[in-house]
Amino acid sequence: RSNLQAAGLVDGNQRFQGTYVAAIEDEKITAVAAHYWNGMVVVQAPVYLEEVVRAVVEKSKRAISGITGEAQQVKLTRKALQLENRQIQLNDDEILFSLALDKLQIPPALVSGKVECRHPLPKELELLTQWKVAYCVETLGDEETPSLVAKCRQGIESSQAQARHWVLVAENNGENNLVSYCAFNAGLSDIVQIGGVYTPPFLRGKGYAKCVLAGALLDAKSQGVYQALLFTSKNNLAAQAVYRKIGFQETGEEYGLLLFKSSE
């Protein structure tokens, strides 16, 4: 929905654009698949899954970089597209968390002003590009290559243009320094999806991640957003603890994230 709002139903290989295929019964959409500019196949198809995913890939004529959606549907999509033999970079069934923003728990350090959450300054974007590269390597299993750096720089610049990312500033040795970062992967007037939360390793364990998250969500709440979603690996216990501390709760659903190794 966020991509549709940003780019419409046009597919010219530009950021957020994609090809969409839907199954329609009795004039209602019952299943949908999209194949986006970045190669990701996104599926929401409790019925007619094989039909919509095969049709969307055929129509887009685009290489497949990964699949995401409800965990079992991701597995079925991989099978339907005969991708079982593709080399895998990441294959994870992740926990889906949700938070009604009126139940957001704000960390004391943010309330007191000990730390500040704000949008990044233009001069800070190069550092954030480095952080995003580090995040992709650590969390998604990417290799640090010139193409990854370029992709991360483009993502940071896009988030800056849309005012959809935040940094946390804390005092250290008398200077104010960036200590944590988060962005919204998707956003609408009612709901946002958090992605790309990153704190440099030497600054972890200080509560910075929950502060930058809470600050970003307070900003979204002030603009009328009332719900947030995110998903994280079952093995990432530290991140789960952070999310729970500011009010996120498990939905009971699993979200599948499958990334294939690049052919570069």
PDB file of C-alpha atoms in Angstrom:
ATOM      1  CA  ARG A   1       0.000   0.000   0.000  1.00  0.00           C
ATOM      2  CA  SER A   2       2.857   2.345   0.775  1.00  0.00           C
ATOM      3  CA  ASN A   3       4.526   1.634  -2.569  1.00  0.00           C
ATOM      4  CA  LEU A   4       1.217   2.157  -4.350  1.00  0.00           C
ATOM      5  CA  GLN A   5       0.768   5.504  -2.646  1.00  0.00           C
ATOM      6  CA  ALA A   6       4.296   6.567  -3.578  1.00  0.00           C
ATOM      7  CA  ALA A   7       4.390   5.326  -7.180  1.00  0.00           C
ATOM      8  CA  GLY A   8       0.902   4.256  -8.282  1.00  0.00           C
ATOM      9  CA  LEU A   9       0.378   1.357 -10.674  1.00  0.00           C
ATOM     10  CA  VAL A  10       3.109   2.482 -13.061  1.00  0.00           C
ATOM     11  CA  ASP A  11       6.114   0.194 -13.530  1.00  0.00           C
ATOM     12  CA  GLY A  12       9.082   1.955 -15.081  1.00  0.00           C
ATOM     13  CA  ASN A  13      11.756   0.325 -12.923  1.00  0.00           C
ATOM     14  CA  GLN A  14      11.894   3.360 -10.650  1.00  0.00           C
ATOM     15  CA  ARG A  15      12.016   3.234  -6.862  1.00  0.00           C
ATOM     16  CA  PHE A  16       8.757   1.938  -5.300  1.00  0.00           C
ATOM     17  CA  GLN A  17       7.319   0.972  -8.702  1.00  0.00           C
ATOM     18  CA  GLY A  18       6.217  -2.556  -9.513  1.00  0.00           C
ATOM     19  CA  THR A  19       3.959  -4.832 -11.534  1.00  0.00           C
ATOM     20  CA  TYR A  20       0.801  -6.052  -9.774  1.00  0.00           C
ATOM     21  CA  VAL A  21      -1.459  -9.025 -10.452  1.00  0.00           C
ATOM     22  CA  ALA A  22      -4.682  -9.711  -8.558  1.00  0.00           C
ATOM     23  CA  ALA A  23      -7.194 -12.543  -8.430  1.00  0.00           C
ATOM     24  CA  ILE A  24     -10.750 -11.188  -8.430  1.00  0.00           C
ATOM     25  CA  GLU A  25     -13.885 -13.071  -7.409  1.00  0.00           C
ATOM     26  CA  ASP A  26     -17.345 -11.516  -7.280  1.00  0.00           C
ATOM     27  CA  GLU A  27     -15.738  -8.124  -7.991  1.00  0.00           C
ATOM     28  CA  LYS A  28     -13.484  -8.414  -4.924  1.00  0.00           C
ATOM     29  CA  ILE A  29      -9.711  -8.875  -4.784  1.00  0.00           C
ATOM     30  CA  THR A  30      -8.963 -12.190  -3.077  1.00  0.00           C
ATOM     31  CA  ALA A  31      -5.217 -12.447  -3.771  1.00  0.00           C
ATOM     32  CA  VAL A  32      -2.454 -10.153  -4.978  1.00  0.00           C
ATOM     33  CA  ALA A  33       1.222 -10.395  -5.858  1.00  0.00           C
ATOM     34  CA  ALA A  34       3.648  -7.638  -6.787  1.00  0.00           C
ATOM     35  CA  HIS A  35       7.108  -7.733  -8.360  1.00  0.00           C
ATOM     36  CA  TYR A  36       8.968  -4.561  -7.452  1.00  0.00           C
ATOM     37  CA  TRP A  37      11.760  -2.454  -8.951  1.00  0.00           C
ATOM     38  CA  ASN A  38      14.297  -4.074  -6.619  1.00  0.00           C
ATOM     39  CA  GLY A  39      13.407  -7.633  -7.664  1.00  0.00           C
ATOM     40  CA  MET A  40      11.379  -8.479  -4.563  1.00  0.00           C
ATOM     41  CA  VAL A  41       8.202 -10.518  -5.016  1.00  0.00           C
ATOM     42  CA  VAL A  42       5.648  -9.550  -2.369  1.00  0.00           C
ATOM     43  CA  VAL A  43       2.674 -11.846  -1.905  1.00  0.00           C
ATOM     44  CA  GLN A  44      -0.654 -11.647  -0.075  1.00  0.00           C
ATOM     45  CA  ALA A  45      -2.488 -14.627  -1.476  1.00  0.00           C
ATOM     46  CA  PRO A  46      -4.379 -16.982   0.827  1.00  0.00           C
ATOM     47  CA  VAL A  47      -5.971 -18.342  -2.367  1.00  0.00           C
ATOM     48  CA  TYR A  48      -4.813 -18.512  -6.013  1.00  0.00           C
ATOM     49  CA  LEU A  49      -1.206 -18.090  -4.919  1.00  0.00           C
ATOM     50  CA  GLU A  50       0.374 -20.043  -7.757  1.00  0.00           C
ATOM     51  CA  GLU A  51      -1.666 -18.187 -10.357  1.00  0.00           C
ATOM     52  CA  VAL A  52      -0.867 -14.649  -9.169  1.00  0.00           C
ATOM     53  CA  VAL A  53       2.844 -15.159  -8.468  1.00  0.00           C
ATOM     54  CA  ARG A  54       3.512 -16.885 -11.784  1.00  0.00           C
ATOM     55  CA  ALA A  55       1.561 -14.246 -13.675  1.00  0.00           C
ATOM     56  CA  VAL A  56       3.275 -11.296 -12.002  1.00  0.00           C
ATOM     57  CA  VAL A  57       6.787 -12.592 -12.724  1.00  0.00           C
ATOM     58  CA  GLU A  58       5.826 -13.360 -16.313  1.00  0.00           C
ATOM     59  CA  LYS A  59       4.420  -9.858 -16.798  1.00  0.00           C
ATOM     60  CA  SER A  60       7.249  -7.982 -15.076  1.00  0.00           C
ATOM     61  CA  LYS A  61      10.019  -9.838 -16.958  1.00  0.00           C
ATOM     62  CA  ARG A  62      12.244  -8.895 -14.013  1.00  0.00           C
ATOM     63  CA  ALA A  63      14.844 -10.954 -12.158  1.00  0.00           C
ATOM     64  CA  ILE A  64      13.811 -12.203  -8.706  1.00  0.00           C
ATOM     65  CA  SER A  65      15.959 -11.036  -5.788  1.00  0.00           C
ATOM     66  CA  GLY A  66      13.741 -12.356  -2.990  1.00  0.00           C
ATOM     67  CA  ILE A  67      10.260 -13.077  -1.666  1.00  0.00           C
ATOM     68  CA  THR A  68       8.434 -11.638   1.300  1.00  0.00           C
ATOM     69  CA  GLY A  69       5.001 -11.995   2.883  1.00  0.00           C
ATOM     70  CA  GLU A  70       3.260 -14.345   5.299  1.00  0.00           C
ATOM     71  CA  ALA A  71       5.783 -17.087   6.083  1.00  0.00           C
ATOM     72  CA  GLN A  72       3.939 -20.074   4.614  1.00  0.00           C
ATOM     73  CA  GLN A  73       3.030 -18.099   1.494  1.00  0.00           C
ATOM     74  CA  VAL A  74       6.712 -17.290   0.955  1.00  0.00           C
ATOM     75  CA  LYS A  75       7.524 -21.008   0.996  1.00  0.00           C
ATOM     76  CA  LEU A  76       4.709 -21.776  -1.445  1.00  0.00           C
ATOM     77  CA  THR A  77       5.780 -18.923  -3.726  1.00  0.00           C
ATOM     78  CA  ARG A  78       9.342 -20.231  -3.872  1.00  0.00           C
ATOM     79  CA  LYS A  79       7.996 -23.635  -4.890  1.00  0.00           C
ATOM     80  CA  ALA A  80       5.534 -22.217  -7.428  1.00  0.00           C
ATOM     81  CA  LEU A  81       8.315 -20.225  -9.101  1.00  0.00           C
ATOM     82  CA  GLN A  82      10.627 -23.276  -9.064  1.00  0.00           C
ATOM     83  CA  LEU A  83      13.343 -21.466  -7.125  1.00  0.00           C
ATOM     84  CA  GLU A  84      14.326 -24.305  -4.778  1.00  0.00           C
ATOM     85  CA  ASN A  85      17.785 -24.553  -6.343  1.00  0.00           C
ATOM     86  CA  ARG A  86      18.658 -20.851  -6.156  1.00  0.00           C
ATOM     87  CA  GLN A  87      21.454 -19.994  -3.707  1.00  0.00           C
ATOM     88  CA  ILE A  88      20.059 -18.361  -0.571  1.00  0.00           C
ATOM     89  CA  GLN A  89      21.447 -15.328   1.218  1.00  0.00           C
ATOM     90  CA  LEU A  90      18.790 -15.192   3.944  1.00  0.00           C
ATOM     91  CA  ASN A  91      15.793 -17.406   4.679  1.00  0.00           C
ATOM     92  CA  ASP A  92      14.025 -16.430   7.872  1.00  0.00           C
ATOM     93  CA  ASP A  93      10.582 -16.828   9.386  1.00  0.00           C
ATOM     94  CA  GLU A  94      10.378 -13.689  11.471  1.00  0.00           C
ATOM     95  CA  ILE A  95       8.165 -12.591  14.363  1.00  0.00           C
ATOM     96  CA  LEU A  96       5.613  -9.923  13.474  1.00  0.00           C
ATOM     97  CA  PHE A  97       5.121  -7.241  16.147  1.00  0.00           C
ATOM     98  CA  SER A  98       2.428  -4.572  16.401  1.00  0.00           C
ATOM     99  CA  LEU A  99       1.931  -1.477  18.547  1.00  0.00           C
ATOM    100  CA  ALA A 100      -1.018   0.887  18.942  1.00  0.00           C
ATOM    101  CA  LEU A 101       0.760   4.220  19.356  1.00  0.00           C
ATOM    102  CA  ASP A 102      -1.467   5.319  22.228  1.00  0.00           C
ATOM    103  CA  LYS A 103       0.287   2.537  24.195  1.00  0.00           C
ATOM    104  CA  LEU A 104       3.828   3.620  23.282  1.00  0.00           C
ATOM    105  CA  GLN A 105       6.153   3.496  26.294  1.00  0.00           C
ATOM    106  CA  ILE A 106       8.514   6.470  26.130  1.00  0.00           C
ATOM    107  CA  PRO A 107      11.996   5.903  27.638  1.00  0.00           C
ATOM    108  CA  PRO A 108      12.894   8.295  30.494  1.00  0.00           C
ATOM    109  CA  ALA A 109      16.056   9.472  28.710  1.00  0.00           C
ATOM    110  CA  LEU A 110      13.912  10.768  25.845  1.00  0.00           C
ATOM    111  CA  VAL A 111      11.381  12.387  28.179  1.00  0.00           C
ATOM    112  CA  SER A 112      14.090  14.167  30.184  1.00  0.00           C
ATOM    113  CA  GLY A 113      15.934  15.440  27.128  1.00  0.00           C
ATOM    114  CA  LYS A 114      19.080  13.504  27.964  1.00  0.00           C
ATOM    115  CA  VAL A 115      18.979  12.305  24.356  1.00  0.00           C
ATOM    116  CA  GLU A 116      17.383  13.915  21.306  1.00  0.00           C
ATOM    117  CA  CYS A 117      15.642  12.224  18.389  1.00  0.00           C
ATOM    118  CA  ARG A 118      15.475  14.214  15.149  1.00  0.00           C
ATOM    119  CA  HIS A 119      15.706  13.974  11.378  1.00  0.00           C
ATOM    120  CA  PRO A 120      19.274  13.744  10.030  1.00  0.00           C
ATOM    121  CA  LEU A 121      21.148  16.760   8.704  1.00  0.00           C
ATOM    122  CA  PRO A 122      22.467  16.634   5.119  1.00  0.00           C
ATOM    123  CA  LYS A 123      26.078  16.516   6.383  1.00  0.00           C
ATOM    124  CA  GLU A 124      25.255  13.320   8.295  1.00  0.00           C
ATOM    125  CA  LEU A 125      24.059  11.272   5.334  1.00  0.00           C
ATOM    126  CA  GLU A 126      27.461   9.828   4.451  1.00  0.00           C
ATOM    127  CA  LEU A 127      27.867   8.410   7.963  1.00  0.00           C
ATOM    128  CA  LEU A 128      24.341   6.992   7.792  1.00  0.00           C
ATOM    129  CA  THR A 129      25.181   5.363   4.459  1.00  0.00           C
ATOM    130  CA  GLN A 130      28.080   3.607   6.200  1.00  0.00           C
ATOM    131  CA  TRP A 131      25.732   2.514   8.988  1.00  0.00           C
ATOM    132  CA  LYS A 132      23.205   1.182   6.473  1.00  0.00           C
ATOM    133  CA  VAL A 133      25.917  -0.833   4.730  1.00  0.00           C
ATOM    134  CA  ALA A 134      26.970  -2.266   8.099  1.00  0.00           C
ATOM    135  CA  TYR A 135      23.341  -3.115   8.882  1.00  0.00           C
ATOM    136  CA  CYS A 136      22.884  -4.945   5.564  1.00  0.00           C
ATOM    137  CA  VAL A 137      26.055  -6.948   6.088  1.00  0.00           C
ATOM    138  CA  GLU A 138      25.227  -7.844   9.701  1.00  0.00           C
ATOM    139  CA  THR A 139      21.484  -8.438   9.441  1.00  0.00           C
ATOM    140  CA  LEU A 140      20.781  -9.424   5.833  1.00  0.00           C
ATOM    141  CA  GLY A 141      23.985 -11.263   4.990  1.00  0.00           C
ATOM    142  CA  ASP A 142      25.008  -8.887   2.197  1.00  0.00           C
ATOM    143  CA  GLU A 143      28.599  -8.558   1.043  1.00  0.00           C
ATOM    144  CA  GLU A 144      30.125  -5.092   1.152  1.00  0.00           C
ATOM    145  CA  THR A 145      30.527  -4.199  -2.516  1.00  0.00           C
ATOM    146  CA  PRO A 146      30.428  -0.917  -4.460  1.00  0.00           C
ATOM    147  CA  SER A 147      26.910  -1.797  -5.635  1.00  0.00           C
ATOM    148  CA  LEU A 148      25.742  -2.328  -2.046  1.00  0.00           C
ATOM    149  CA  VAL A 149      27.211   1.030  -1.017  1.00  0.00           C
ATOM    150  CA  ALA A 150      25.462   2.723  -3.945  1.00  0.00           C
ATOM    151  CA  LYS A 151      22.165   1.027  -3.102  1.00  0.00           C
ATOM    152  CA  CYS A 152      22.434   2.053   0.546  1.00  0.00           C
ATOM    153  CA  ARG A 153      23.294   5.634  -0.385  1.00  0.00           C
ATOM    154  CA  GLN A 154      20.235   5.783  -2.636  1.00  0.00           C
ATOM    155  CA  GLY A 155      18.069   4.412   0.173  1.00  0.00           C
ATOM    156  CA  ILE A 156      19.373   6.968   2.674  1.00  0.00           C
ATOM    157  CA  GLU A 157      18.821   9.807   0.206  1.00  0.00           C
ATOM    158  CA  SER A 158      15.278   8.584  -0.479  1.00  0.00           C
ATOM    159  CA  SER A 159      14.487   8.415   3.238  1.00  0.00           C
ATOM    160  CA  GLN A 160      15.889  11.930   3.643  1.00  0.00           C
ATOM    161  CA  ALA A 161      13.753  13.290   0.809  1.00  0.00           C
ATOM    162  CA  GLN A 162      10.632  11.756   2.361  1.00  0.00           C
ATOM    163  CA  ALA A 163      11.578  12.649   5.966  1.00  0.00           C
ATOM    164  CA  ARG A 164      11.163   8.963   6.857  1.00  0.00           C
ATOM    165  CA  HIS A 165      14.248   8.387   8.998  1.00  0.00           C
ATOM    166  CA  TRP A 166      15.595   9.573  12.353  1.00  0.00           C
ATOM    167  CA  VAL A 167      18.796   9.722  14.350  1.00  0.00           C
ATOM    168  CA  LEU A 168      19.405   9.801  18.084  1.00  0.00           C
ATOM    169  CA  VAL A 169      21.856  12.343  19.448  1.00  0.00           C
ATOM    170  CA  ALA A 170      23.589  11.890  22.800  1.00  0.00           C
ATOM    171  CA  GLU A 171      26.364  13.772  24.553  1.00  0.00           C
ATOM    172  CA  ASN A 172      29.701  12.005  24.694  1.00  0.00           C
ATOM    173  CA  ASN A 173      32.863  13.649  26.050  1.00  0.00           C
ATOM    174  CA  GLY A 174      31.262  17.048  25.798  1.00  0.00           C
ATOM    175  CA  GLU A 175      30.143  16.603  22.186  1.00  0.00           C
ATOM    176  CA  ASN A 176      26.786  15.696  20.690  1.00  0.00           C
ATOM    177  CA  ASN A 177      27.160  12.591  18.548  1.00  0.00           C
ATOM    178  CA  LEU A 178      24.883  10.344  16.527  1.00  0.00           C
ATOM    179  CA  VAL A 179      24.398   7.109  18.442  1.00  0.00           C
ATOM    180  CA  SER A 180      21.464   5.286  16.786  1.00  0.00           C
ATOM    181  CA  TYR A 181      19.282   5.303  13.672  1.00  0.00           C
ATOM    182  CA  CYS A 182      15.926   4.050  12.457  1.00  0.00           C
ATOM    183  CA  ALA A 183      13.770   4.414   9.390  1.00  0.00           C
ATOM    184  CA  PHE A 184      10.286   3.558   8.185  1.00  0.00           C
ATOM    185  CA  ASN A 185      10.329   1.025   5.353  1.00  0.00           C
ATOM    186  CA  ALA A 186       6.720   1.867   4.600  1.00  0.00           C
ATOM    187  CA  GLY A 187       4.320   4.531   5.735  1.00  0.00           C
ATOM    188  CA  LEU A 188       0.705   5.581   5.282  1.00  0.00           C
ATOM    189  CA  SER A 189      -1.522   8.056   7.066  1.00  0.00           C
ATOM    190  CA  ASP A 190      -2.645   5.400   9.559  1.00  0.00           C
ATOM    191  CA  ILE A 191       0.240   2.940   9.894  1.00  0.00           C
ATOM    192  CA  VAL A 192       4.028   2.718   9.581  1.00  0.00           C
ATOM    193  CA  GLN A 193       6.456  -0.172   9.270  1.00  0.00           C
ATOM    194  CA  ILE A 194       9.787   0.155  11.038  1.00  0.00           C
ATOM    195  CA  GLY A 195      12.934  -1.136   9.386  1.00  0.00           C
ATOM    196  CA  GLY A 196      16.678  -0.696   9.497  1.00  0.00           C
ATOM    197  CA  VAL A 197      17.175   0.010  13.206  1.00  0.00           C
ATOM    198  CA  TYR A 198      20.912   0.302  13.775  1.00  0.00           C
ATOM    199  CA  THR A 199      23.238   1.178  16.625  1.00  0.00           C
ATOM    200  CA  PRO A 200      27.007   0.806  16.122  1.00  0.00           C
ATOM    201  CA  PRO A 201      28.291  -2.197  18.103  1.00  0.00           C
ATOM    202  CA  PHE A 202      30.405  -0.147  20.535  1.00  0.00           C
ATOM    203  CA  LEU A 203      27.321   1.906  21.524  1.00  0.00           C
ATOM    204  CA  ARG A 204      24.924  -0.992  22.130  1.00  0.00           C
ATOM    205  CA  GLY A 205      23.419  -1.851  25.501  1.00  0.00           C
ATOM    206  CA  LYS A 206      22.833   1.789  26.453  1.00  0.00           C
ATOM    207  CA  GLY A 207      19.129   2.022  25.558  1.00  0.00           C
ATOM    208  CA  TYR A 208      19.721   4.086  22.426  1.00  0.00           C
ATOM    209  CA  ALA A 209      17.713   1.850  20.068  1.00  0.00           C
ATOM    210  CA  LYS A 210      14.510   2.095  22.091  1.00  0.00           C
ATOM    211  CA  CYS A 211      14.953   5.880  22.324  1.00  0.00           C
ATOM    212  CA  VAL A 212      15.352   6.396  18.573  1.00  0.00           C
ATOM    213  CA  LEU A 213      12.381   4.101  17.916  1.00  0.00           C
ATOM    214  CA  ALA A 214      10.170   5.876  20.438  1.00  0.00           C
ATOM    215  CA  GLY A 215      11.205   9.279  19.098  1.00  0.00           C
ATOM    216  CA  ALA A 216      10.394   8.311  15.515  1.00  0.00           C
ATOM    217  CA  LEU A 217       7.014   6.898  16.567  1.00  0.00           C
ATOM    218  CA  LEU A 218       6.186  10.029  18.585  1.00  0.00           C
ATOM    219  CA  ASP A 219       6.832  12.045  15.432  1.00  0.00           C
ATOM    220  CA  ALA A 220       4.551   9.742  13.423  1.00  0.00           C
ATOM    221  CA  LYS A 221       1.866   9.892  16.113  1.00  0.00           C
ATOM    222  CA  SER A 222       1.900  13.696  15.989  1.00  0.00           C
ATOM    223  CA  GLN A 223       0.974  13.404  12.294  1.00  0.00           C
ATOM    224  CA  GLY A 224      -2.029  11.145  12.951  1.00  0.00           C
ATOM    225  CA  VAL A 225      -0.475   7.683  12.600  1.00  0.00           C
ATOM    226  CA  TYR A 226      -1.959   5.294  15.148  1.00  0.00           C
ATOM    227  CA  GLN A 227      -0.294   1.919  14.520  1.00  0.00           C
ATOM    228  CA  ALA A 228       3.220   0.581  13.916  1.00  0.00           C
ATOM    229  CA  LEU A 229       4.438  -2.790  12.681  1.00  0.00           C
ATOM    230  CA  LEU A 230       7.813  -4.450  12.463  1.00  0.00           C
ATOM    231  CA  PHE A 231       9.273  -7.912  12.080  1.00  0.00           C
ATOM    232  CA  THR A 232      12.479  -9.372  13.419  1.00  0.00           C
ATOM    233  CA  SER A 233      14.324 -12.673  13.477  1.00  0.00           C
ATOM    234  CA  LYS A 234      13.358 -15.245  16.080  1.00  0.00           C
ATOM    235  CA  ASN A 235      17.048 -15.408  16.979  1.00  0.00           C
ATOM    236  CA  ASN A 236      17.450 -11.677  17.554  1.00  0.00           C
ATOM    237  CA  LEU A 237      16.559 -11.696  21.234  1.00  0.00           C
ATOM    238  CA  ALA A 238      18.192  -8.323  21.927  1.00  0.00           C
ATOM    239  CA  ALA A 239      16.014  -6.580  19.339  1.00  0.00           C
ATOM    240  CA  GLN A 240      12.886  -8.328  20.603  1.00  0.00           C
ATOM    241  CA  ALA A 241      13.621  -7.072  24.121  1.00  0.00           C
ATOM    242  CA  VAL A 242      13.980  -3.508  22.840  1.00  0.00           C
ATOM    243  CA  TYR A 243      10.666  -3.663  20.996  1.00  0.00           C
ATOM    244  CA  ARG A 244       8.790  -5.084  23.962  1.00  0.00           C
ATOM    245  CA  LYS A 245      10.165  -2.395  26.281  1.00  0.00           C
ATOM    246  CA  ILE A 246       8.449   0.338  24.290  1.00  0.00           C
ATOM    247  CA  GLY A 247       5.159  -1.565  24.010  1.00  0.00           C
ATOM    248  CA  PHE A 248       5.327  -3.789  20.932  1.00  0.00           C
ATOM    249  CA  GLN A 249       3.546  -7.130  21.200  1.00  0.00           C
ATOM    250  CA  GLU A 250       3.692 -10.247  19.052  1.00  0.00           C
ATOM    251  CA  THR A 251       0.756 -10.658  16.682  1.00  0.00           C
ATOM    252  CA  GLY A 252       1.040 -14.454  16.598  1.00  0.00           C
ATOM    253  CA  GLU A 253       1.847 -14.371  12.878  1.00  0.00           C
ATOM    254  CA  GLU A 254       5.136 -15.157  11.171  1.00  0.00           C
ATOM    255  CA  TYR A 255       6.544 -13.031   8.393  1.00  0.00           C
ATOM    256  CA  GLY A 256       8.766 -14.659   5.796  1.00  0.00           C
ATOM    257  CA  LEU A 257      11.851 -12.983   4.376  1.00  0.00           C
ATOM    258  CA  LEU A 258      13.739 -14.866   1.659  1.00  0.00           C
ATOM    259  CA  LEU A 259      16.683 -13.258  -0.138  1.00  0.00           C
ATOM    260  CA  PHE A 260      18.628 -14.931  -2.922  1.00  0.00           C
ATOM    261  CA  LYS A 261      22.342 -14.490  -3.496  1.00  0.00           C
ATOM    262  CA  SER A 262      23.180 -11.968  -6.180  1.00  0.00           C
ATOM    263  CA  SER A 263      24.608 -13.208  -9.444  1.00  0.00           C
ATOM    264  CA  GLU A 264      27.165 -10.349  -9.458  1.00  0.00           C
TER     265      GLU A 264
END
